[in-house]
Amino acid sequence: MINWIHSDLFGENAMQTRQDIAAYQACLIGGALGDALGGPIEFQDIAEIRKTYGEAGIQNLVDPEFTDDTQMTLFTAEGLLRFGLQNDGRDIQLITLIFQSYLRWLYTQGEPIPPSLRTGFLLKQKPLFQQKAPGQTCLNALSSGKMGSRNYALNNSKGCGGVMRVAPIGLYFWQDPEKAFRLGADAAAITHSHASGYLSAGAYSGLIALLVVGNELKKSLYECLALLKAYPKHEEVYFELDRALEMHASGLKTSPEQLAKMGKGWPGAVGEEALAMSVFCALNHTQDFKQGVLAAVNHSGDSDSTGILTGQILGLINGLNALPEDWKNRLKQIELLQTLAEDLFRLSSSSSSPSLELINRYLS
């Protein structure tokens, strides 16, 4: 049995909102489940998937280990937690800390980084040192040693490696969706310099923040569209999200063939497509986590990335009890996801000083 609530890290006056902690856990664990579900079929087209798993496609957690998508999500969370523990109020400090956390992830993939950065809780987790098909754009950008930004381009990539990792930003800045949007875009721009690559991440971070406060999914998406309009070069992301809403409204099904029409080449490989495909699956299966993530991975595209995004959305909306028990029991490193989700909740929700235990976990 998994104990979903850890010891109080903030003393006697800590906020004890179990359901909110569980919602954060459901978001990260739900995403990891979708990621792990899609991992084995990431590079297969739907014909190959059906040949291997049957007409309905993959239906169970074949490989209980998550991929680079969840790895980088955890390192995003670590950057946020370090920021919260030594916050001087500057956004640039947060993005620098997230960049440094991504360099730690790069180290787990076998690349050298400065010794001063080889610290922290996540580098003590040996399973994170596995290479699970890491994205080439992330590897190349981080290996350059340079920190990209919306004003400093490293490349012209709009791959989904930016959007798939930023949910923790929405969880942390849940009280300010506009800020969550902006910082989600900034975090993605560290490695992905095309506007559609970082604005899809911004929209997703904003969406997560809006969902945390209890807004329903469709309303949250329309608010994200409104936020998008404030940014130059938002048109591609806006078009894809708006189309997903229209497809849902028209009653179209989330079949592999329909999802394939939402992408060009390898569906979901770029940020705006991955986000739109995931949103479409979540809209069509808002109250059914399992069917939503199964729809999100069974197609000819980037299955683990659409799986993680859909799983995070539906996990956050429906909670831990909606996640299949047998999948949760098999998922590797679930306690690590549980820990970071709870720490994110506590640090983003409490005005009390964090305990020495929390400081030692992330700053030692």
mmCIF file of C-alpha atoms in Angstrom:
data_model
loop_
_atom_site.group_PDB
_atom_site.id
_atom_site.type_symbol
_atom_site.label_atom_id
_atom_site.label_comp_id
_atom_site.label_asym_id
_atom_site.label_seq_id
_atom_site.Cartn_x
_atom_site.Cartn_y
_atom_site.Cartn_z
ATOM 1 C CA MET A 1 0.000 0.000 0.000
ATOM 2 C CA ILE A 2 1.204 3.505 -0.803
ATOM 3 C CA ASN A 3 0.982 6.128 1.916
ATOM 4 C CA TRP A 4 -0.180 9.164 -0.045
ATOM 5 C CA ILE A 5 0.466 11.712 2.707
ATOM 6 C CA HIS A 6 3.980 12.268 3.995
ATOM 7 C CA SER A 7 5.040 13.685 7.337
ATOM 8 C CA ASP A 8 4.397 17.380 7.915
ATOM 9 C CA LEU A 9 7.366 19.318 6.552
ATOM 10 C CA PHE A 10 6.201 22.719 7.717
ATOM 11 C CA GLY A 11 5.461 22.221 11.418
ATOM 12 C CA GLU A 12 2.235 22.280 13.409
ATOM 13 C CA ASN A 13 0.590 25.079 11.434
ATOM 14 C CA ALA A 14 0.960 23.403 8.033
ATOM 15 C CA MET A 15 -1.981 23.340 5.705
ATOM 16 C CA GLN A 16 -3.474 19.834 5.823
ATOM 17 C CA THR A 17 -5.598 19.886 2.670
ATOM 18 C CA ARG A 18 -5.281 16.241 1.778
ATOM 19 C CA GLN A 19 -7.415 16.434 -1.316
ATOM 20 C CA ASP A 20 -5.271 19.195 -2.791
ATOM 21 C CA ILE A 21 -2.090 17.252 -2.098
ATOM 22 C CA ALA A 22 -3.709 14.227 -3.696
ATOM 23 C CA ALA A 23 -4.667 16.297 -6.745
ATOM 24 C CA TYR A 24 -1.037 17.358 -7.249
ATOM 25 C CA GLN A 25 0.030 13.745 -6.883
ATOM 26 C CA ALA A 26 -2.659 12.629 -9.321
ATOM 27 C CA CYS A 27 -1.397 15.163 -11.858
ATOM 28 C CA LEU A 28 2.221 13.994 -11.794
ATOM 29 C CA ILE A 29 1.432 10.301 -11.362
ATOM 30 C CA GLY A 30 -1.293 10.430 -14.000
ATOM 31 C CA GLY A 31 1.184 11.992 -16.387
ATOM 32 C CA ALA A 32 3.815 9.363 -15.627
ATOM 33 C CA LEU A 33 1.252 6.626 -16.284
ATOM 34 C CA GLY A 34 0.359 8.122 -19.661
ATOM 35 C CA ASP A 35 4.051 8.519 -20.437
ATOM 36 C CA ALA A 36 4.878 4.920 -19.498
ATOM 37 C CA LEU A 37 1.851 3.636 -21.402
ATOM 38 C CA GLY A 38 2.933 5.430 -24.570
ATOM 39 C CA GLY A 39 6.657 4.765 -24.256
ATOM 40 C CA PRO A 40 6.743 1.279 -25.848
ATOM 41 C CA ILE A 41 4.761 2.449 -28.896
ATOM 42 C CA GLU A 42 6.300 5.903 -29.337
ATOM 43 C CA PHE A 43 8.025 4.942 -32.579
ATOM 44 C CA GLN A 44 5.328 2.626 -33.983
ATOM 45 C CA ASP A 45 2.561 3.558 -36.376
ATOM 46 C CA ILE A 46 -0.990 2.456 -35.677
ATOM 47 C CA ALA A 47 -0.715 -0.564 -37.988
ATOM 48 C CA GLU A 48 2.276 -1.856 -36.017
ATOM 49 C CA ILE A 49 0.539 -1.119 -32.716
ATOM 50 C CA ARG A 50 -2.547 -3.076 -33.775
ATOM 51 C CA LYS A 51 -0.458 -5.954 -35.070
ATOM 52 C CA THR A 52 1.300 -6.212 -31.710
ATOM 53 C CA TYR A 53 -1.514 -5.446 -29.265
ATOM 54 C CA GLY A 54 -4.749 -6.075 -31.156
ATOM 55 C CA GLU A 55 -7.268 -3.882 -32.929
ATOM 56 C CA ALA A 56 -7.849 -1.650 -29.880
ATOM 57 C CA GLY A 57 -4.124 -1.019 -29.514
ATOM 58 C CA ILE A 58 -2.152 -1.087 -26.292
ATOM 59 C CA GLN A 59 -4.478 -1.428 -23.292
ATOM 60 C CA ASN A 60 -2.216 -2.008 -20.308
ATOM 61 C CA LEU A 61 1.016 -0.804 -18.772
ATOM 62 C CA VAL A 62 3.468 -2.972 -20.697
ATOM 63 C CA ASP A 63 6.544 -1.137 -19.392
ATOM 64 C CA PRO A 64 6.151 0.340 -15.883
ATOM 65 C CA GLU A 65 9.026 2.809 -16.338
ATOM 66 C CA PHE A 66 8.405 6.373 -17.470
ATOM 67 C CA THR A 67 10.489 8.115 -20.134
ATOM 68 C CA ASP A 68 12.492 11.316 -20.500
ATOM 69 C CA ASP A 69 9.208 13.275 -20.509
ATOM 70 C CA THR A 70 8.559 12.529 -16.838
ATOM 71 C CA GLN A 71 12.254 12.750 -15.992
ATOM 72 C CA MET A 72 12.345 16.339 -17.230
ATOM 73 C CA THR A 73 9.050 17.107 -15.493
ATOM 74 C CA LEU A 74 10.666 16.081 -12.212
ATOM 75 C CA PHE A 75 13.670 18.302 -12.874
ATOM 76 C CA THR A 76 11.323 21.209 -13.627
ATOM 77 C CA ALA A 77 9.732 20.578 -10.239
ATOM 78 C CA GLU A 78 13.157 20.534 -8.602
ATOM 79 C CA GLY A 79 13.988 23.941 -10.085
ATOM 80 C CA LEU A 80 10.725 25.353 -8.748
ATOM 81 C CA LEU A 81 11.365 23.925 -5.294
ATOM 82 C CA ARG A 82 14.863 25.384 -5.183
ATOM 83 C CA PHE A 83 13.357 28.710 -6.235
ATOM 84 C CA GLY A 84 10.747 28.554 -3.491
ATOM 85 C CA LEU A 85 13.369 27.829 -0.865
ATOM 86 C CA GLN A 86 15.692 30.692 -1.858
ATOM 87 C CA ASN A 87 13.255 33.054 -3.569
ATOM 88 C CA ASP A 88 14.388 36.617 -4.115
ATOM 89 C CA GLY A 89 11.267 37.400 -6.144
ATOM 90 C CA ARG A 90 12.915 37.625 -9.559
ATOM 91 C CA ASP A 91 11.607 35.591 -12.490
ATOM 92 C CA ILE A 92 15.089 35.406 -13.984
ATOM 93 C CA GLN A 93 16.282 33.576 -10.894
ATOM 94 C CA LEU A 94 13.571 30.947 -11.370
ATOM 95 C CA ILE A 95 14.430 30.351 -15.021
ATOM 96 C CA THR A 96 18.132 30.130 -14.169
ATOM 97 C CA LEU A 97 17.390 27.552 -11.474
ATOM 98 C CA ILE A 98 15.237 25.535 -13.872
ATOM 99 C CA PHE A 99 18.037 25.721 -16.450
ATOM 100 C CA GLN A 100 20.465 24.398 -13.848
ATOM 101 C CA SER A 101 18.036 21.600 -13.023
ATOM 102 C CA TYR A 102 17.859 20.693 -16.703
ATOM 103 C CA LEU A 103 21.649 20.532 -16.716
ATOM 104 C CA ARG A 104 21.370 18.028 -13.869
ATOM 105 C CA TRP A 105 19.012 16.007 -16.037
ATOM 106 C CA LEU A 106 21.610 16.242 -18.829
ATOM 107 C CA TYR A 107 24.137 14.767 -16.393
ATOM 108 C CA THR A 108 21.847 11.773 -15.821
ATOM 109 C CA GLN A 109 21.978 11.187 -19.567
ATOM 110 C CA GLY A 110 25.749 10.773 -19.494
ATOM 111 C CA GLU A 111 26.841 14.315 -20.374
ATOM 112 C CA PRO A 112 29.358 16.315 -18.290
ATOM 113 C CA ILE A 113 28.291 19.350 -16.261
ATOM 114 C CA PRO A 114 30.199 21.567 -13.784
ATOM 115 C CA PRO A 115 30.880 19.783 -10.471
ATOM 116 C CA SER A 116 29.122 22.579 -8.585
ATOM 117 C CA LEU A 117 25.818 21.535 -10.179
ATOM 118 C CA ARG A 118 26.101 17.846 -9.314
ATOM 119 C CA THR A 119 24.007 18.214 -6.184
ATOM 120 C CA GLY A 120 20.484 17.709 -4.981
ATOM 121 C CA PHE A 121 17.801 15.188 -4.244
ATOM 122 C CA LEU A 122 17.159 13.983 -7.787
ATOM 123 C CA LEU A 123 20.785 13.125 -8.528
ATOM 124 C CA LYS A 124 20.562 10.651 -5.645
ATOM 125 C CA GLN A 125 17.821 8.752 -7.502
ATOM 126 C CA LYS A 126 19.775 6.212 -9.544
ATOM 127 C CA PRO A 127 16.803 5.089 -11.696
ATOM 128 C CA LEU A 128 16.701 8.608 -13.176
ATOM 129 C CA PHE A 129 20.062 7.922 -14.815
ATOM 130 C CA GLN A 130 18.404 5.696 -17.396
ATOM 131 C CA GLN A 131 18.338 6.924 -20.978
ATOM 132 C CA LYS A 132 14.748 6.634 -22.204
ATOM 133 C CA ALA A 133 14.873 8.056 -25.739
ATOM 134 C CA PRO A 134 15.755 11.632 -24.706
ATOM 135 C CA GLY A 135 14.852 14.363 -27.170
ATOM 136 C CA GLN A 136 17.695 15.489 -29.402
ATOM 137 C CA THR A 137 16.748 19.167 -29.207
ATOM 138 C CA CYS A 138 16.950 19.105 -25.409
ATOM 139 C CA LEU A 139 20.284 17.280 -25.481
ATOM 140 C CA ASN A 140 21.815 19.602 -28.068
ATOM 141 C CA ALA A 141 20.560 22.827 -26.506
ATOM 142 C CA LEU A 142 21.652 21.913 -22.996
ATOM 143 C CA SER A 143 24.991 20.483 -24.137
ATOM 144 C CA SER A 144 25.809 23.889 -25.629
ATOM 145 C CA GLY A 145 25.992 25.262 -22.095
ATOM 146 C CA LYS A 146 23.894 28.229 -23.192
ATOM 147 C CA MET A 147 20.500 29.127 -21.760
ATOM 148 C CA GLY A 148 18.012 29.937 -24.474
ATOM 149 C CA SER A 149 15.240 32.458 -23.928
ATOM 150 C CA ARG A 150 12.411 34.065 -25.846
ATOM 151 C CA ASN A 151 14.900 36.789 -26.778
ATOM 152 C CA TYR A 152 17.923 34.542 -27.328
ATOM 153 C CA ALA A 153 17.358 31.750 -29.846
ATOM 154 C CA LEU A 154 19.449 28.592 -29.803
ATOM 155 C CA ASN A 155 17.579 26.925 -32.669
ATOM 156 C CA ASN A 156 14.277 27.030 -34.534
ATOM 157 C CA SER A 157 12.731 24.017 -32.828
ATOM 158 C CA LYS A 158 9.102 23.802 -31.823
ATOM 159 C CA GLY A 159 9.309 20.147 -30.765
ATOM 160 C CA CYS A 160 7.101 18.903 -27.959
ATOM 161 C CA GLY A 161 10.097 18.599 -25.628
ATOM 162 C CA GLY A 162 9.224 22.049 -24.301
ATOM 163 C CA VAL A 163 5.564 21.512 -23.476
ATOM 164 C CA MET A 164 5.825 17.992 -22.055
ATOM 165 C CA ARG A 165 7.854 19.057 -19.002
ATOM 166 C CA VAL A 166 6.195 22.227 -17.651
ATOM 167 C CA ALA A 167 3.117 21.071 -15.689
ATOM 168 C CA PRO A 168 4.848 21.740 -12.332
ATOM 169 C CA ILE A 169 4.957 25.449 -13.200
ATOM 170 C CA GLY A 170 1.169 25.526 -13.370
ATOM 171 C CA LEU A 171 0.952 23.615 -10.093
ATOM 172 C CA TYR A 172 3.328 26.013 -8.353
ATOM 173 C CA PHE A 173 1.864 29.283 -9.680
ATOM 174 C CA TRP A 174 -1.757 28.157 -9.465
ATOM 175 C CA GLN A 175 -2.792 31.486 -7.939
ATOM 176 C CA ASP A 176 -1.633 33.421 -11.020
ATOM 177 C CA PRO A 177 -2.401 31.631 -14.330
ATOM 178 C CA GLU A 178 -1.024 34.543 -16.356
ATOM 179 C CA LYS A 179 2.316 34.222 -14.574
ATOM 180 C CA ALA A 180 2.205 30.446 -14.965
ATOM 181 C CA PHE A 181 1.734 30.959 -18.708
ATOM 182 C CA ARG A 182 4.641 33.391 -18.990
ATOM 183 C CA LEU A 183 7.056 31.293 -16.950
ATOM 184 C CA GLY A 184 6.017 28.089 -18.700
ATOM 185 C CA ALA A 185 6.935 29.740 -21.991
ATOM 186 C CA ASP A 186 10.229 30.951 -20.523
ATOM 187 C CA ALA A 187 11.096 27.473 -19.236
ATOM 188 C CA ALA A 188 10.443 25.897 -22.624
ATOM 189 C CA ALA A 189 12.453 28.596 -24.406
ATOM 190 C CA ILE A 190 15.540 27.399 -22.534
ATOM 191 C CA THR A 191 15.784 24.671 -25.194
ATOM 192 C CA HIS A 192 13.098 25.381 -27.820
ATOM 193 C CA SER A 193 13.364 28.714 -29.623
ATOM 194 C CA HIS A 194 10.409 28.635 -32.038
ATOM 195 C CA ALA A 195 7.433 30.613 -30.738
ATOM 196 C CA SER A 196 5.061 27.661 -31.170
ATOM 197 C CA GLY A 197 7.415 25.520 -29.094
ATOM 198 C CA TYR A 198 7.446 27.833 -26.099
ATOM 199 C CA LEU A 199 3.922 29.268 -26.402
ATOM 200 C CA SER A 200 2.403 25.789 -26.380
ATOM 201 C CA ALA A 201 4.259 25.269 -23.101
ATOM 202 C CA GLY A 202 2.982 28.586 -21.793
ATOM 203 C CA ALA A 203 -0.585 27.685 -22.690
ATOM 204 C CA TYR A 204 -0.207 24.326 -20.982
ATOM 205 C CA SER A 205 1.226 25.795 -17.774
ATOM 206 C CA GLY A 206 -1.612 28.309 -17.721
ATOM 207 C CA LEU A 207 -4.137 25.530 -18.279
ATOM 208 C CA ILE A 208 -2.802 23.512 -15.343
ATOM 209 C CA ALA A 209 -2.962 26.573 -13.075
ATOM 210 C CA LEU A 210 -6.572 27.237 -14.093
ATOM 211 C CA LEU A 211 -7.522 23.618 -13.435
ATOM 212 C CA VAL A 212 -5.931 23.637 -9.973
ATOM 213 C CA VAL A 213 -8.360 26.303 -8.757
ATOM 214 C CA GLY A 214 -11.310 24.195 -9.888
ATOM 215 C CA ASN A 215 -12.230 25.612 -13.279
ATOM 216 C CA GLU A 216 -13.730 23.119 -15.697
ATOM 217 C CA LEU A 217 -11.606 22.090 -18.649
ATOM 218 C CA LYS A 218 -13.436 23.839 -21.478
ATOM 219 C CA LYS A 219 -13.620 27.159 -19.615
ATOM 220 C CA SER A 220 -9.927 26.898 -18.774
ATOM 221 C CA LEU A 221 -9.056 26.341 -22.419
ATOM 222 C CA TYR A 222 -10.950 29.425 -23.531
ATOM 223 C CA GLU A 223 -9.096 31.446 -20.893
ATOM 224 C CA CYS A 224 -5.808 30.061 -22.222
ATOM 225 C CA LEU A 225 -6.757 31.199 -25.713
ATOM 226 C CA ALA A 226 -7.328 34.689 -24.329
ATOM 227 C CA LEU A 227 -3.892 34.642 -22.674
ATOM 228 C CA LEU A 228 -2.278 33.429 -25.898
ATOM 229 C CA LYS A 229 -3.459 36.454 -27.846
ATOM 230 C CA ALA A 230 -1.171 38.718 -25.832
ATOM 231 C CA TYR A 231 1.946 37.065 -27.331
ATOM 232 C CA PRO A 232 3.466 37.651 -30.765
ATOM 233 C CA LYS A 233 3.449 34.660 -33.139
ATOM 234 C CA HIS A 234 0.689 32.892 -31.224
ATOM 235 C CA GLU A 235 -1.308 31.961 -34.319
ATOM 236 C CA GLU A 236 -0.222 28.324 -34.752
ATOM 237 C CA VAL A 237 -0.866 27.369 -31.147
ATOM 238 C CA TYR A 238 -4.148 29.290 -31.099
ATOM 239 C CA PHE A 239 -5.335 27.579 -34.284
ATOM 240 C CA GLU A 240 -4.591 24.069 -33.006
ATOM 241 C CA LEU A 241 -6.220 24.591 -29.604
ATOM 242 C CA ASP A 242 -9.258 26.236 -31.143
ATOM 243 C CA ARG A 243 -9.552 23.362 -33.611
ATOM 244 C CA ALA A 244 -9.431 20.826 -30.771
ATOM 245 C CA LEU A 245 -12.327 22.621 -29.082
ATOM 246 C CA GLU A 246 -14.282 22.669 -32.346
ATOM 247 C CA MET A 247 -13.630 18.976 -33.001
ATOM 248 C CA HIS A 248 -14.909 18.119 -29.551
ATOM 249 C CA ALA A 249 -17.978 20.317 -29.987
ATOM 250 C CA SER A 250 -18.784 18.643 -33.302
ATOM 251 C CA GLY A 251 -18.762 15.190 -31.707
ATOM 252 C CA LEU A 252 -15.714 13.778 -33.490
ATOM 253 C CA LYS A 253 -14.225 10.677 -31.855
ATOM 254 C CA THR A 254 -10.656 10.326 -30.622
ATOM 255 C CA SER A 255 -9.828 7.527 -33.047
ATOM 256 C CA PRO A 256 -6.228 6.957 -34.182
ATOM 257 C CA GLU A 257 -7.245 8.073 -37.645
ATOM 258 C CA GLN A 258 -8.787 11.309 -36.349
ATOM 259 C CA LEU A 259 -5.750 12.067 -34.193
ATOM 260 C CA ALA A 260 -3.486 11.500 -37.194
ATOM 261 C CA LYS A 261 -5.298 14.311 -38.996
ATOM 262 C CA MET A 262 -4.228 16.709 -36.232
ATOM 263 C CA GLY A 263 -0.553 16.326 -37.081
ATOM 264 C CA LYS A 264 1.821 16.555 -39.984
ATOM 265 C CA GLY A 265 4.335 13.774 -40.508
ATOM 266 C CA TRP A 266 4.776 12.339 -37.009
ATOM 267 C CA PRO A 267 1.639 13.577 -35.183
ATOM 268 C CA GLY A 268 2.327 15.260 -31.866
ATOM 269 C CA ALA A 269 6.020 15.749 -32.510
ATOM 270 C CA VAL A 270 5.713 19.529 -32.291
ATOM 271 C CA GLY A 271 4.413 21.447 -29.324
ATOM 272 C CA GLU A 272 1.147 22.819 -30.661
ATOM 273 C CA GLU A 273 0.117 19.433 -32.101
ATOM 274 C CA ALA A 274 0.954 17.487 -28.947
ATOM 275 C CA LEU A 275 -0.994 19.966 -26.834
ATOM 276 C CA ALA A 276 -4.017 20.021 -29.154
ATOM 277 C CA MET A 277 -4.160 16.228 -29.482
ATOM 278 C CA SER A 278 -3.947 15.857 -25.706
ATOM 279 C CA VAL A 279 -6.596 18.495 -25.096
ATOM 280 C CA PHE A 280 -8.909 16.793 -27.617
ATOM 281 C CA CYS A 281 -8.512 13.448 -25.813
ATOM 282 C CA ALA A 282 -9.084 15.093 -22.425
ATOM 283 C CA LEU A 283 -12.200 16.915 -23.650
ATOM 284 C CA ASN A 284 -13.692 13.724 -25.066
ATOM 285 C CA HIS A 285 -12.931 11.682 -21.931
ATOM 286 C CA THR A 286 -12.997 14.289 -19.176
ATOM 287 C CA GLN A 287 -14.420 11.943 -16.533
ATOM 288 C CA ASP A 288 -12.567 8.781 -17.620
ATOM 289 C CA PHE A 289 -8.827 8.826 -17.008
ATOM 290 C CA LYS A 290 -8.130 5.377 -18.434
ATOM 291 C CA GLN A 291 -10.012 5.835 -21.690
ATOM 292 C CA GLY A 292 -8.538 9.296 -22.104
ATOM 293 C CA VAL A 293 -4.919 8.178 -21.880
ATOM 294 C CA LEU A 294 -5.576 5.079 -23.986
ATOM 295 C CA ALA A 295 -6.951 7.341 -26.703
ATOM 296 C CA ALA A 296 -3.990 9.685 -26.277
ATOM 297 C CA VAL A 297 -1.323 7.034 -26.909
ATOM 298 C CA ASN A 298 -2.895 4.780 -29.547
ATOM 299 C CA HIS A 299 -1.946 6.635 -32.708
ATOM 300 C CA SER A 300 0.941 6.891 -35.161
ATOM 301 C CA GLY A 301 2.653 9.783 -33.416
ATOM 302 C CA ASP A 302 4.597 10.816 -30.316
ATOM 303 C CA SER A 303 2.617 8.621 -27.942
ATOM 304 C CA ASP A 304 4.493 9.182 -24.699
ATOM 305 C CA SER A 305 4.242 12.970 -24.970
ATOM 306 C CA THR A 306 0.512 12.993 -25.721
ATOM 307 C CA GLY A 307 0.172 10.399 -22.974
ATOM 308 C CA ILE A 308 1.884 12.507 -20.320
ATOM 309 C CA LEU A 309 -0.085 15.665 -21.144
ATOM 310 C CA THR A 310 -3.460 13.922 -21.212
ATOM 311 C CA GLY A 311 -2.595 11.965 -18.074
ATOM 312 C CA GLN A 312 -1.650 15.116 -16.170
ATOM 313 C CA ILE A 313 -4.837 16.927 -17.183
ATOM 314 C CA LEU A 314 -7.157 14.027 -16.387
ATOM 315 C CA GLY A 315 -5.262 13.098 -13.221
ATOM 316 C CA LEU A 316 -5.623 16.635 -11.902
ATOM 317 C CA ILE A 317 -9.323 16.762 -12.794
ATOM 318 C CA ASN A 318 -10.322 13.322 -11.515
ATOM 319 C CA GLY A 319 -7.928 12.619 -8.643
ATOM 320 C CA LEU A 320 -5.943 9.635 -7.452
ATOM 321 C CA ASN A 321 -8.860 7.247 -7.170
ATOM 322 C CA ALA A 322 -9.528 7.590 -10.896
ATOM 323 C CA LEU A 323 -6.072 6.233 -11.785
ATOM 324 C CA PRO A 324 -6.169 2.461 -12.418
ATOM 325 C CA GLU A 325 -5.015 0.736 -9.259
ATOM 326 C CA ASP A 326 -3.071 -1.965 -11.068
ATOM 327 C CA TRP A 327 -1.222 0.660 -13.100
ATOM 328 C CA LYS A 328 -0.314 2.638 -9.985
ATOM 329 C CA ASN A 329 0.914 -0.485 -8.230
ATOM 330 C CA ARG A 330 3.227 -1.320 -11.141
ATOM 331 C CA LEU A 331 4.566 2.155 -11.921
ATOM 332 C CA LYS A 332 8.241 2.508 -11.045
ATOM 333 C CA GLN A 333 9.379 5.408 -8.833
ATOM 334 C CA ILE A 334 5.842 6.326 -7.837
ATOM 335 C CA GLU A 335 7.054 7.357 -4.383
ATOM 336 C CA LEU A 336 9.408 9.886 -5.985
ATOM 337 C CA LEU A 337 6.512 11.412 -7.917
ATOM 338 C CA GLN A 338 4.467 11.430 -4.729
ATOM 339 C CA THR A 339 7.200 13.262 -2.822
ATOM 340 C CA LEU A 340 7.801 16.020 -5.361
ATOM 341 C CA ALA A 341 4.082 16.578 -5.880
ATOM 342 C CA GLU A 342 3.499 16.988 -2.157
ATOM 343 C CA ASP A 343 6.498 19.283 -1.771
ATOM 344 C CA LEU A 344 5.261 21.424 -4.673
ATOM 345 C CA PHE A 345 1.858 21.704 -3.054
ATOM 346 C CA ARG A 346 3.203 22.604 0.369
ATOM 347 C CA LEU A 347 5.706 25.156 -0.863
ATOM 348 C CA SER A 348 3.155 26.826 -3.150
ATOM 349 C CA SER A 349 0.385 26.865 -0.541
ATOM 350 C CA SER A 350 1.983 27.662 2.812
ATOM 351 C CA SER A 351 3.171 30.984 4.206
ATOM 352 C CA SER A 352 5.074 29.182 6.967
ATOM 353 C CA SER A 353 8.827 28.799 6.846
ATOM 354 C CA PRO A 354 9.846 25.448 5.361
ATOM 355 C CA SER A 355 11.428 22.909 7.646
ATOM 356 C CA LEU A 356 15.106 22.031 7.712
ATOM 357 C CA GLU A 357 14.153 18.663 6.237
ATOM 358 C CA LEU A 358 12.831 20.291 3.074
ATOM 359 C CA ILE A 359 15.795 22.657 2.795
ATOM 360 C CA ASN A 360 18.227 19.768 3.144
ATOM 361 C CA ARG A 361 16.356 17.723 0.567
ATOM 362 C CA TYR A 362 16.702 20.263 -2.248
ATOM 363 C CA LEU A 363 19.522 22.635 -1.313
ATOM 364 C CA SER A 364 22.152 20.351 0.209
#
